Protein backbone atom coordinates (compact mmCIF):
# COMPACT_ATOMS: atom_id res chain seq x y z
CA UNK A 1 0.00 0.00 0.00
CA UNK A 2 1.33 3.41 -0.95
CA UNK A 3 0.75 6.40 1.29
CA UNK A 4 0.81 10.04 0.17
CA UNK A 5 3.08 12.53 1.91
CA UNK A 6 1.27 15.79 2.60
CA UNK A 7 2.91 19.21 2.88
CA UNK A 8 1.19 22.54 2.30
CA UNK A 9 2.38 24.56 -0.70
CA UNK A 10 5.11 27.02 0.15
CA UNK A 11 6.28 25.31 3.32
CA UNK A 12 9.99 24.78 3.93
CA UNK A 13 10.73 21.09 3.40
CA UNK A 14 10.48 18.79 6.41
CA UNK A 15 13.80 17.14 7.18
CA UNK A 16 13.66 13.57 8.43
CA UNK A 17 9.88 13.49 8.90
CA UNK A 18 6.61 14.13 7.07
CA UNK A 19 4.17 16.85 8.05
CA UNK A 20 1.33 14.58 7.03
CA UNK A 21 0.80 11.04 5.77
CA UNK A 22 -2.48 10.18 4.03
CA UNK A 23 -3.45 6.53 3.66
CA UNK A 24 -5.50 5.11 0.79
CA UNK A 25 -8.49 4.74 3.09
CA UNK A 26 -8.47 8.45 4.01
CA UNK A 27 -6.72 8.44 7.38
CA UNK A 28 -4.47 11.46 7.74
CA UNK A 29 -1.74 11.43 10.35
CA UNK A 30 -0.38 14.90 11.03
CA UNK A 31 3.08 14.85 12.55
CA UNK A 32 3.73 16.99 15.61
CA UNK A 33 3.39 20.64 14.64
CA UNK A 34 4.96 23.48 16.56
CA UNK A 35 4.51 27.24 16.65
CA UNK A 36 6.73 28.22 13.77
CA UNK A 37 5.63 29.54 10.40
CA UNK A 38 5.94 28.01 6.91
CA UNK A 39 9.61 29.07 6.82
CA UNK A 40 10.26 27.27 10.12
CA UNK A 41 10.75 30.56 11.96
CA UNK A 42 9.19 31.33 15.35
CA UNK A 43 7.42 34.69 15.22
CA UNK A 44 6.60 34.74 18.93
CA UNK A 45 7.81 33.33 22.22
CA UNK A 46 4.32 33.68 23.73
CA UNK A 47 2.49 30.45 24.58
CA UNK A 48 -0.87 31.54 23.11
CA UNK A 49 0.77 32.87 19.95
CA UNK A 50 2.63 29.60 19.45
CA UNK A 51 -0.51 27.57 20.20
CA UNK A 52 -2.51 29.48 17.60
CA UNK A 53 0.25 29.05 14.99
CA UNK A 54 0.50 25.34 15.83
CA UNK A 55 -3.23 24.87 15.27
CA UNK A 56 -3.01 26.84 12.01
CA UNK A 57 -0.19 24.54 10.90
CA UNK A 58 -2.32 21.48 11.63
CA UNK A 59 -5.26 22.95 9.74
CA UNK A 60 -2.97 23.80 6.80
CA UNK A 61 -1.83 20.16 6.57
CA UNK A 62 -5.42 18.91 6.84
CA UNK A 63 -6.56 21.32 4.13
CA UNK A 64 -3.62 20.34 1.90
CA UNK A 65 -4.96 16.77 2.11
CA UNK A 66 -8.45 17.92 1.11
CA UNK A 67 -10.02 18.15 4.57
CA UNK A 68 -11.44 20.79 6.88
CA UNK A 69 -11.30 21.41 10.62
CA UNK A 70 -14.25 19.04 10.99
CA UNK A 71 -12.10 16.25 9.48
CA UNK A 72 -9.89 16.26 12.59
CA UNK A 73 -10.75 13.37 14.90
CA UNK A 74 -7.93 13.50 17.46
CA UNK A 75 -5.41 15.99 18.86
CA UNK A 76 -2.55 15.14 21.19
CA UNK A 77 -1.02 18.19 22.85
CA UNK A 78 2.47 18.30 24.36
CA UNK A 79 3.18 21.35 26.57
CA UNK A 80 6.20 22.20 28.66
CA UNK A 81 4.45 24.49 31.17
CA UNK A 82 1.31 23.06 32.77
CA UNK A 83 0.83 26.10 35.01
CA UNK A 84 0.83 28.55 32.09
CA UNK A 85 -1.61 26.39 30.15
CA UNK A 86 -3.95 26.19 33.15
CA UNK A 87 -3.66 29.90 33.96
CA UNK A 88 -4.51 30.98 30.42
CA UNK A 89 -7.58 28.81 29.76
CA UNK A 90 -9.75 31.69 28.52
CA UNK A 91 -7.06 32.67 25.98
CA UNK A 92 -6.50 29.02 25.03
CA UNK A 93 -10.20 28.62 24.29
CA UNK A 94 -10.41 31.84 22.29
CA UNK A 95 -7.34 30.99 20.20
CA UNK A 96 -8.60 27.45 19.62
CA UNK A 97 -12.01 28.64 18.42
CA UNK A 98 -10.38 31.30 16.21
CA UNK A 99 -8.59 28.56 14.25
CA UNK A 100 -10.74 25.42 14.55
CA UNK A 101 -14.13 26.89 15.44
CA UNK A 102 -16.39 24.91 17.72
CA UNK A 103 -15.14 21.54 16.51
CA UNK A 104 -13.80 19.54 19.46
CA UNK A 105 -12.24 16.17 18.57
CA UNK A 106 -10.91 13.66 21.09
CA UNK A 107 -7.96 15.28 22.85
CA UNK A 108 -5.10 14.36 25.13
CA UNK A 109 -2.76 16.75 26.95
CA UNK A 110 0.71 15.61 27.97
CA UNK A 111 3.17 17.69 29.99
CA UNK A 112 6.77 17.16 28.90
CA UNK A 113 10.08 18.50 30.14
CA UNK A 114 11.22 19.76 26.74
CA UNK A 115 10.57 19.64 23.00
CA UNK A 116 13.15 19.03 20.27
CA UNK A 117 13.07 22.65 19.06
CA UNK A 118 14.31 24.72 22.00
CA UNK A 119 12.04 27.71 21.23
CA UNK A 120 8.91 25.55 21.03
CA UNK A 121 6.48 25.81 23.95
CA UNK A 122 3.86 23.44 22.52
CA UNK A 123 3.61 20.62 19.99
CA UNK A 124 0.38 19.08 18.75
CA UNK A 125 -0.17 16.03 16.57
CA UNK A 126 -3.46 15.18 14.90
CA UNK A 127 -5.42 12.46 13.17
CA UNK A 128 -8.08 13.27 10.61
CA UNK A 129 -10.39 11.41 8.27
CA UNK A 130 -10.43 12.75 4.73
CA UNK A 131 -13.49 11.68 2.73
CSV table of C-alpha atoms in Angstrom, one decimal:
chain,number,residue,atom,x,y,z
A,1,UNK,CA,0.0,0.0,0.0
A,2,UNK,CA,1.3,3.4,-0.9
A,3,UNK,CA,0.8,6.4,1.3
A,4,UNK,CA,0.8,10.0,0.2
A,5,UNK,CA,3.1,12.5,1.9
A,6,UNK,CA,1.3,15.8,2.6
A,7,UNK,CA,2.9,19.2,2.9
A,8,UNK,CA,1.2,22.5,2.3
A,9,UNK,CA,2.4,24.6,-0.7
A,10,UNK,CA,5.1,27.0,0.2
A,11,UNK,CA,6.3,25.3,3.3
A,12,UNK,CA,10.0,24.8,3.9
A,13,UNK,CA,10.7,21.1,3.4
A,14,UNK,CA,10.5,18.8,6.4
A,15,UNK,CA,13.8,17.1,7.2
A,16,UNK,CA,13.7,13.6,8.4
A,17,UNK,CA,9.9,13.5,8.9
A,18,UNK,CA,6.6,14.1,7.1
A,19,UNK,CA,4.2,16.9,8.0
A,20,UNK,CA,1.3,14.6,7.0
A,21,UNK,CA,0.8,11.0,5.8
A,22,UNK,CA,-2.5,10.2,4.0
A,23,UNK,CA,-3.4,6.5,3.7
A,24,UNK,CA,-5.5,5.1,0.8
A,25,UNK,CA,-8.5,4.7,3.1
A,26,UNK,CA,-8.5,8.4,4.0
A,27,UNK,CA,-6.7,8.4,7.4
A,28,UNK,CA,-4.5,11.5,7.7
A,29,UNK,CA,-1.7,11.4,10.4
A,30,UNK,CA,-0.4,14.9,11.0
A,31,UNK,CA,3.1,14.9,12.6
A,32,UNK,CA,3.7,17.0,15.6
A,33,UNK,CA,3.4,20.6,14.6
A,34,UNK,CA,5.0,23.5,16.6
A,35,UNK,CA,4.5,27.2,16.6
A,36,UNK,CA,6.7,28.2,13.8
A,37,UNK,CA,5.6,29.5,10.4
A,38,UNK,CA,5.9,28.0,6.9
A,39,UNK,CA,9.6,29.1,6.8
A,40,UNK,CA,10.3,27.3,10.1
A,41,UNK,CA,10.7,30.6,12.0
A,42,UNK,CA,9.2,31.3,15.4
A,43,UNK,CA,7.4,34.7,15.2
A,44,UNK,CA,6.6,34.7,18.9
A,45,UNK,CA,7.8,33.3,22.2
A,46,UNK,CA,4.3,33.7,23.7
A,47,UNK,CA,2.5,30.5,24.6
A,48,UNK,CA,-0.9,31.5,23.1
A,49,UNK,CA,0.8,32.9,19.9
A,50,UNK,CA,2.6,29.6,19.5
A,51,UNK,CA,-0.5,27.6,20.2
A,52,UNK,CA,-2.5,29.5,17.6
A,53,UNK,CA,0.3,29.1,15.0
A,54,UNK,CA,0.5,25.3,15.8
A,55,UNK,CA,-3.2,24.9,15.3
A,56,UNK,CA,-3.0,26.8,12.0
A,57,UNK,CA,-0.2,24.5,10.9
A,58,UNK,CA,-2.3,21.5,11.6
A,59,UNK,CA,-5.3,23.0,9.7
A,60,UNK,CA,-3.0,23.8,6.8
A,61,UNK,CA,-1.8,20.2,6.6
A,62,UNK,CA,-5.4,18.9,6.8
A,63,UNK,CA,-6.6,21.3,4.1
A,64,UNK,CA,-3.6,20.3,1.9
A,65,UNK,CA,-5.0,16.8,2.1
A,66,UNK,CA,-8.4,17.9,1.1
A,67,UNK,CA,-10.0,18.2,4.6
A,68,UNK,CA,-11.4,20.8,6.9
A,69,UNK,CA,-11.3,21.4,10.6
A,70,UNK,CA,-14.2,19.0,11.0
A,71,UNK,CA,-12.1,16.3,9.5
A,72,UNK,CA,-9.9,16.3,12.6
A,73,UNK,CA,-10.8,13.4,14.9
A,74,UNK,CA,-7.9,13.5,17.5
A,75,UNK,CA,-5.4,16.0,18.9
A,76,UNK,CA,-2.5,15.1,21.2
A,77,UNK,CA,-1.0,18.2,22.9
A,78,UNK,CA,2.5,18.3,24.4
A,79,UNK,CA,3.2,21.3,26.6
A,80,UNK,CA,6.2,22.2,28.7
A,81,UNK,CA,4.4,24.5,31.2
A,82,UNK,CA,1.3,23.1,32.8
A,83,UNK,CA,0.8,26.1,35.0
A,84,UNK,CA,0.8,28.6,32.1
A,85,UNK,CA,-1.6,26.4,30.1
A,86,UNK,CA,-3.9,26.2,33.2
A,87,UNK,CA,-3.7,29.9,34.0
A,88,UNK,CA,-4.5,31.0,30.4
A,89,UNK,CA,-7.6,28.8,29.8
A,90,UNK,CA,-9.8,31.7,28.5
A,91,UNK,CA,-7.1,32.7,26.0
A,92,UNK,CA,-6.5,29.0,25.0
A,93,UNK,CA,-10.2,28.6,24.3
A,94,UNK,CA,-10.4,31.8,22.3
A,95,UNK,CA,-7.3,31.0,20.2
A,96,UNK,CA,-8.6,27.5,19.6
A,97,UNK,CA,-12.0,28.6,18.4
A,98,UNK,CA,-10.4,31.3,16.2
A,99,UNK,CA,-8.6,28.6,14.2
A,100,UNK,CA,-10.7,25.4,14.6
A,101,UNK,CA,-14.1,26.9,15.4
A,102,UNK,CA,-16.4,24.9,17.7
A,103,UNK,CA,-15.1,21.5,16.5
A,104,UNK,CA,-13.8,19.5,19.5
A,105,UNK,CA,-12.2,16.2,18.6
A,106,UNK,CA,-10.9,13.7,21.1
A,107,UNK,CA,-8.0,15.3,22.9
A,108,UNK,CA,-5.1,14.4,25.1
A,109,UNK,CA,-2.8,16.7,27.0
A,110,UNK,CA,0.7,15.6,28.0
A,111,UNK,CA,3.2,17.7,30.0
A,112,UNK,CA,6.8,17.2,28.9
A,113,UNK,CA,10.1,18.5,30.1
A,114,UNK,CA,11.2,19.8,26.7
A,115,UNK,CA,10.6,19.6,23.0
A,116,UNK,CA,13.2,19.0,20.3
A,117,UNK,CA,13.1,22.7,19.1
A,118,UNK,CA,14.3,24.7,22.0
A,119,UNK,CA,12.0,27.7,21.2
A,120,UNK,CA,8.9,25.6,21.0
A,121,UNK,CA,6.5,25.8,23.9
A,122,UNK,CA,3.9,23.4,22.5
A,123,UNK,CA,3.6,20.6,20.0
A,124,UNK,CA,0.4,19.1,18.7
A,125,UNK,CA,-0.2,16.0,16.6
A,126,UNK,CA,-3.5,15.2,14.9
A,127,UNK,CA,-5.4,12.5,13.2
A,128,UNK,CA,-8.1,13.3,10.6
A,129,UNK,CA,-10.4,11.4,8.3
A,130,UNK,CA,-10.4,12.8,4.7
A,131,UNK,CA,-13.5,11.7,2.7
